[in-house]
Tab-separated table of C-alpha atoms in Angstrom:
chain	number	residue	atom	x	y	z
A	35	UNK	CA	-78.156	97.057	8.203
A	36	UNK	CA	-75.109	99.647	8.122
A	37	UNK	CA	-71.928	98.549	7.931
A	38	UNK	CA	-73.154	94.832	7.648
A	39	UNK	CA	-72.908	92.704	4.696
A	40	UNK	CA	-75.932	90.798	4.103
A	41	UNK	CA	-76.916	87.720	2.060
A	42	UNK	CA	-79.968	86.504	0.819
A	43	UNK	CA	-79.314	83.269	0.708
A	44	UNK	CA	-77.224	82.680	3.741
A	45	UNK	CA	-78.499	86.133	5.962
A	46	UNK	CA	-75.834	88.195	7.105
A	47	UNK	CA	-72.126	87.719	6.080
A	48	UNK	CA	-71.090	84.313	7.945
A	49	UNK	CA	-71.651	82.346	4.772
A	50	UNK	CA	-69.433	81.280	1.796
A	51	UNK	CA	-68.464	84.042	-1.079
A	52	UNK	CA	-70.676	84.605	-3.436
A	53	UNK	CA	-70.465	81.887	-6.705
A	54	UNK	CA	-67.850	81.856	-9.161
A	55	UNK	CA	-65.653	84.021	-6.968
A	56	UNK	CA	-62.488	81.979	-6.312
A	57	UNK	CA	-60.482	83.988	-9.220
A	58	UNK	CA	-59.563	87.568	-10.428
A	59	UNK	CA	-62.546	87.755	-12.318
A	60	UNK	CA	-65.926	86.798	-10.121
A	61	UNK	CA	-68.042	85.701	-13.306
A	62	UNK	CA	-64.798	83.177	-14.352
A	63	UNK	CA	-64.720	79.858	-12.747
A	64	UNK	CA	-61.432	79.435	-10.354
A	65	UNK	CA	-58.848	77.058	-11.324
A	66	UNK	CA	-57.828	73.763	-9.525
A	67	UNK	CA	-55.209	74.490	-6.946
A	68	UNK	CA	-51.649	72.760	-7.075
A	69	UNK	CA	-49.358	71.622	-4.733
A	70	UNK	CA	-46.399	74.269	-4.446
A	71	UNK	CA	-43.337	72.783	-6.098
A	72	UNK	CA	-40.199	72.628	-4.001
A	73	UNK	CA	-37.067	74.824	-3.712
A	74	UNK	CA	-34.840	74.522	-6.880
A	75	UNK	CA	-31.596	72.989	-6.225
A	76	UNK	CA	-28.635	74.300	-8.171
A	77	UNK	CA	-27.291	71.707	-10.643
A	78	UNK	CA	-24.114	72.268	-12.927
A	79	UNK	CA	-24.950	72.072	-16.350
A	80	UNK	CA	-23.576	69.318	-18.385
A	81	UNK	CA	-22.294	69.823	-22.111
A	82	UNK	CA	-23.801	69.019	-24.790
A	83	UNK	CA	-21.984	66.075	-26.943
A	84	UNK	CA	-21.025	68.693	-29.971
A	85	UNK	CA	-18.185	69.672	-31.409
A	86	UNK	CA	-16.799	72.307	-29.754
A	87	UNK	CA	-18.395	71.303	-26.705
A	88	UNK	CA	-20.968	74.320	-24.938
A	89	UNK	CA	-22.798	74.860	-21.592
A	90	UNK	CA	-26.799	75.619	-22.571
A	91	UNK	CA	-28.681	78.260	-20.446
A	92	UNK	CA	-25.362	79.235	-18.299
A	93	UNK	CA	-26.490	80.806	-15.034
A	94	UNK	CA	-24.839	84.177	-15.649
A	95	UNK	CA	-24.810	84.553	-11.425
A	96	UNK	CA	-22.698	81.819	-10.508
A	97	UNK	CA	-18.644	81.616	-11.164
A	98	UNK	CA	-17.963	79.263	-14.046
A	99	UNK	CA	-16.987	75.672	-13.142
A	100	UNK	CA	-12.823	76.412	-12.463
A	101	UNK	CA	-10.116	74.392	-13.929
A	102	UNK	CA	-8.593	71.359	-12.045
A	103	UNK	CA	-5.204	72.824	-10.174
A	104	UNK	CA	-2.061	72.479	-12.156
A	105	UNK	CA	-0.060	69.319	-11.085
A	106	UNK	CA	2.958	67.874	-12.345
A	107	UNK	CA	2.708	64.375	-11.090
A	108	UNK	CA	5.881	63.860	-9.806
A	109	UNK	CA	7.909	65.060	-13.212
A	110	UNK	CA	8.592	68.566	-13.052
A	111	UNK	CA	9.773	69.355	-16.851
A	112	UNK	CA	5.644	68.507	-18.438
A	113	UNK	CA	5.371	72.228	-17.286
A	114	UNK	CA	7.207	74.913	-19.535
A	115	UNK	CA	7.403	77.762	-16.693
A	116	UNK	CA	7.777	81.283	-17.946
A	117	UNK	CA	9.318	84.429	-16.771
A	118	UNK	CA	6.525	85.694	-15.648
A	119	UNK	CA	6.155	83.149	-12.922
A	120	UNK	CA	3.427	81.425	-14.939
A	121	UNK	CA	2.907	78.147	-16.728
A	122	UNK	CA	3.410	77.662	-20.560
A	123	UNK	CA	4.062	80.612	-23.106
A	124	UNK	CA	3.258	83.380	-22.326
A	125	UNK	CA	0.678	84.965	-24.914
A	126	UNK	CA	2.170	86.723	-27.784
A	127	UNK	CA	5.163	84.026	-27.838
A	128	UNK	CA	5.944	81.164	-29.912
A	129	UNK	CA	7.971	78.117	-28.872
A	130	UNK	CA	10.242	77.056	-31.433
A	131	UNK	CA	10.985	72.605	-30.538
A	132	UNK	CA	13.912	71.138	-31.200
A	133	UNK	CA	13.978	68.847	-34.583
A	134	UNK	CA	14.712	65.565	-33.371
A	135	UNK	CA	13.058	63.771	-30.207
A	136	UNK	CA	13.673	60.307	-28.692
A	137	UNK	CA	10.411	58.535	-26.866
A	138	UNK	CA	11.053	57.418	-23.581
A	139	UNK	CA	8.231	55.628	-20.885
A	140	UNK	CA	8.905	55.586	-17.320
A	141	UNK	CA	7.336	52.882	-15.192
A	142	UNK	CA	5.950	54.031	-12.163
A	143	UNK	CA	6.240	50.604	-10.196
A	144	UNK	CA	8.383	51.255	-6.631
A	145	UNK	CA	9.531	47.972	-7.466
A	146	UNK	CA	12.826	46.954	-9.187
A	147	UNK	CA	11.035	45.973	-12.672
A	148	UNK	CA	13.613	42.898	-12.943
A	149	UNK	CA	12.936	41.174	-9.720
A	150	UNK	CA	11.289	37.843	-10.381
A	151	UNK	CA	7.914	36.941	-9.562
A	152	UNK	CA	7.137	40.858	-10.581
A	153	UNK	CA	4.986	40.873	-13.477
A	154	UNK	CA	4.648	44.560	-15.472
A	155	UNK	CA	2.924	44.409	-18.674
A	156	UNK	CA	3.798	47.491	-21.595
A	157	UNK	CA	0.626	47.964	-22.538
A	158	UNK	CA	-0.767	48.588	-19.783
A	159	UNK	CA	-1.175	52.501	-19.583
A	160	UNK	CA	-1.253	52.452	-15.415
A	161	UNK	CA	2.145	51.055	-15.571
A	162	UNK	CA	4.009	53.647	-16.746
A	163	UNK	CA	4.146	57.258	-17.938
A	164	UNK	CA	5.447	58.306	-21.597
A	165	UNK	CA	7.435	61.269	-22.526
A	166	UNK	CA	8.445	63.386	-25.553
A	167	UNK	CA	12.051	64.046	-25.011
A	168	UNK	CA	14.655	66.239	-27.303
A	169	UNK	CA	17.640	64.591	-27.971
A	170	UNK	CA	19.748	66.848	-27.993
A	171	UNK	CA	18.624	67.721	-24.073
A	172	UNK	CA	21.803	67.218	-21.080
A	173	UNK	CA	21.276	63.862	-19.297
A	174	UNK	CA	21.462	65.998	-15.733
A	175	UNK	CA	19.012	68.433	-16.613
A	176	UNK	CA	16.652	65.221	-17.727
A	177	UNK	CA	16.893	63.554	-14.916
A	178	UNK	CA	16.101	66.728	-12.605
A	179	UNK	CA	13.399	67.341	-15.164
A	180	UNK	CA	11.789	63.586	-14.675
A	181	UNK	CA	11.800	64.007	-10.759
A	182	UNK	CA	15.449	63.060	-9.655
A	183	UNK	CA	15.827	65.888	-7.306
A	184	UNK	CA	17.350	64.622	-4.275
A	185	UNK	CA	19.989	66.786	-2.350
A	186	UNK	CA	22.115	63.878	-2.563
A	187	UNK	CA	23.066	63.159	-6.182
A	188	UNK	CA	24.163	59.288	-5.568
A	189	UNK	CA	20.436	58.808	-4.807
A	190	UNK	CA	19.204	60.336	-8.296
A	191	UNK	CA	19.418	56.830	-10.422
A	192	UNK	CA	17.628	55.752	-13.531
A	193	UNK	CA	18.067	52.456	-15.127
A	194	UNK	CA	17.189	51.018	-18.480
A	195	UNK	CA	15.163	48.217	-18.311
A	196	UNK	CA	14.505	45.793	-21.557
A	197	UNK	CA	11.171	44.098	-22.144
A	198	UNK	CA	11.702	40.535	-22.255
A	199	UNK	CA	8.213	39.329	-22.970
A	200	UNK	CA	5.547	38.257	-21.002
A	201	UNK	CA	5.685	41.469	-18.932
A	202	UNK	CA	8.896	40.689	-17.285
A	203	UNK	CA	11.989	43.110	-18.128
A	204	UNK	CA	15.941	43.089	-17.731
A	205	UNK	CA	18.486	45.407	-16.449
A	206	UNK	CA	20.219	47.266	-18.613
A	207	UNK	CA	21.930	50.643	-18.624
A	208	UNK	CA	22.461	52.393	-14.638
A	209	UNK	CA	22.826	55.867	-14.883
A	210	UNK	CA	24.005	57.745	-11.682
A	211	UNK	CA	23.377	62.141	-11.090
A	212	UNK	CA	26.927	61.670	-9.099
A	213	UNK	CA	28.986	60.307	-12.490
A	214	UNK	CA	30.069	63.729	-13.705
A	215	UNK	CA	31.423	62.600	-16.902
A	216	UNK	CA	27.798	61.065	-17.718
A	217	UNK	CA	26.478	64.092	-16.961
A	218	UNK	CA	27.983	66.134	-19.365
A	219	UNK	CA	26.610	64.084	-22.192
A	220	UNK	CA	22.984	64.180	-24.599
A	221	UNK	CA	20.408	61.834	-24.536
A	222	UNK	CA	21.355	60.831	-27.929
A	223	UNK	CA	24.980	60.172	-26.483
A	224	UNK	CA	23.414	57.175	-24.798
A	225	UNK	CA	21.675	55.490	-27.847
A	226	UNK	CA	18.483	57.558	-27.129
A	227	UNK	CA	17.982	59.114	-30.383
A	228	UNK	CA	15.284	59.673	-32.531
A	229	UNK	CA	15.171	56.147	-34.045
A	230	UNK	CA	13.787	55.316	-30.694
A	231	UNK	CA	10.174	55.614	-31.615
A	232	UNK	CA	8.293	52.072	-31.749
A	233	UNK	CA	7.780	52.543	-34.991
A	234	UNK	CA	9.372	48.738	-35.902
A	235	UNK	CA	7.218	48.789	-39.032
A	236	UNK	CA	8.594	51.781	-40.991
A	237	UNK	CA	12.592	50.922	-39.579
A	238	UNK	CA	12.346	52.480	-35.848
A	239	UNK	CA	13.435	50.825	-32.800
A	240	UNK	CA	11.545	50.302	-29.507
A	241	UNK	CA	11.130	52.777	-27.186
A	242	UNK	CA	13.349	53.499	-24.262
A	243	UNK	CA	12.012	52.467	-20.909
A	244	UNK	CA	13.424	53.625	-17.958
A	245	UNK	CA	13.000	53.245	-13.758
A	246	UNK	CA	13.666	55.648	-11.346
A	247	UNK	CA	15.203	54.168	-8.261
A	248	UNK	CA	13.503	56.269	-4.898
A	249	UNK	CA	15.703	57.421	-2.564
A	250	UNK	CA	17.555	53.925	-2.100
């Protein structure tokens, strides 16, 4: 009849498609059907352990993973700012470092260190933060440099402290941003020299240690 499929197996078209007619081609079997696979989920890419480190198959349409913000941790000379208004050299330059450097750690306990009962152990890395120091740098502009910036110079203090074993420590040298004539003097002025390195073994001496007193 016009405009009427027909069938002669199954009459006029109400019946199933002819065989073998599930794919592109009708004479080729269709395939199995599978259950659609869910929306992809973005996932940042983890190095591979190599040396230099790399990111495989980088997604070139996403921003690359940024950098952690700058911080300085409470001790504003780790940064070297530039004229530019930046942070380290600026390209192009080279930073020539003075010859001889002392090593000095600063606990981080709010705590007077010497107070019995209070227990700090050296080798403990939590306990304390080490520094790199020139010798030859002003004691004011150090102690600005390792966070004393109060207004009020009689509250910028830093003591020595001595390790007396056990993780206990002693008292030693106060040094005050409101004594002028200390002020005026080096680091190696006060004994904090380059022989100050640890290094017992080959004929160094130990490290300074120092405590900044907060705002008292």
């Amino acid at each position: 009849m016009a405009y009427r499929g027909h069938n002669t197996a199954h009459g006029f078209d109400a019946g199933p498609p002819p065989p073998n007619s599930g794919f592109n081609i009708p004479q080729y079997p269709g395939m199995p059907g599978y259950i659609q696979p869910p929306a992809a989920v973005y996932q940042p890419t983890m190095p591979y352990m190599s040396m230099p480190g790399v990111y495989p198959m980088t997604n070139p349409f996403t921003t690359h993973p940024s950098m952690a913000p700058l911080t300085d941790h409470g001790f504003p000379g780790v940064h070297l700012k530039n004229h530019l208004g930046g942070v380290g050299v600026p390209p192009g330059y080279a930073y020539i470092f003075p010859s001889e450097h002392t090593i000095i750690h600063i606990l981080k306990t709010p705590h007077k260190p010497w107070q019995t009962g209070l227990t700090i152990h050296p080798i403990d890395p939590s306990t304390h933060t080490k520094f790199y120091v020139p010798v030859s740098m002003n004691v004011r502009e150090f102690l600005k440099q390792v966070g004393c910036t109060d207004g009020d110079d009689k509250k910028n203090v830093v003591h020595e402290v001595v390790e007396k074993g056990n993780g206990h420590w002693a008292q030693g040298l106060r040094v005050n941003m409101d004594d002028k004539d200390k002020m005026k003097k080096s680091l190696g002025d006060f004994g904090w020299n380059k022989v100050r390195n640890g290094n017992i073994r080959n004929g160094g001496r130990p490290v300074v240690w120092l405590w900044r007193e907060k705002g008292e």
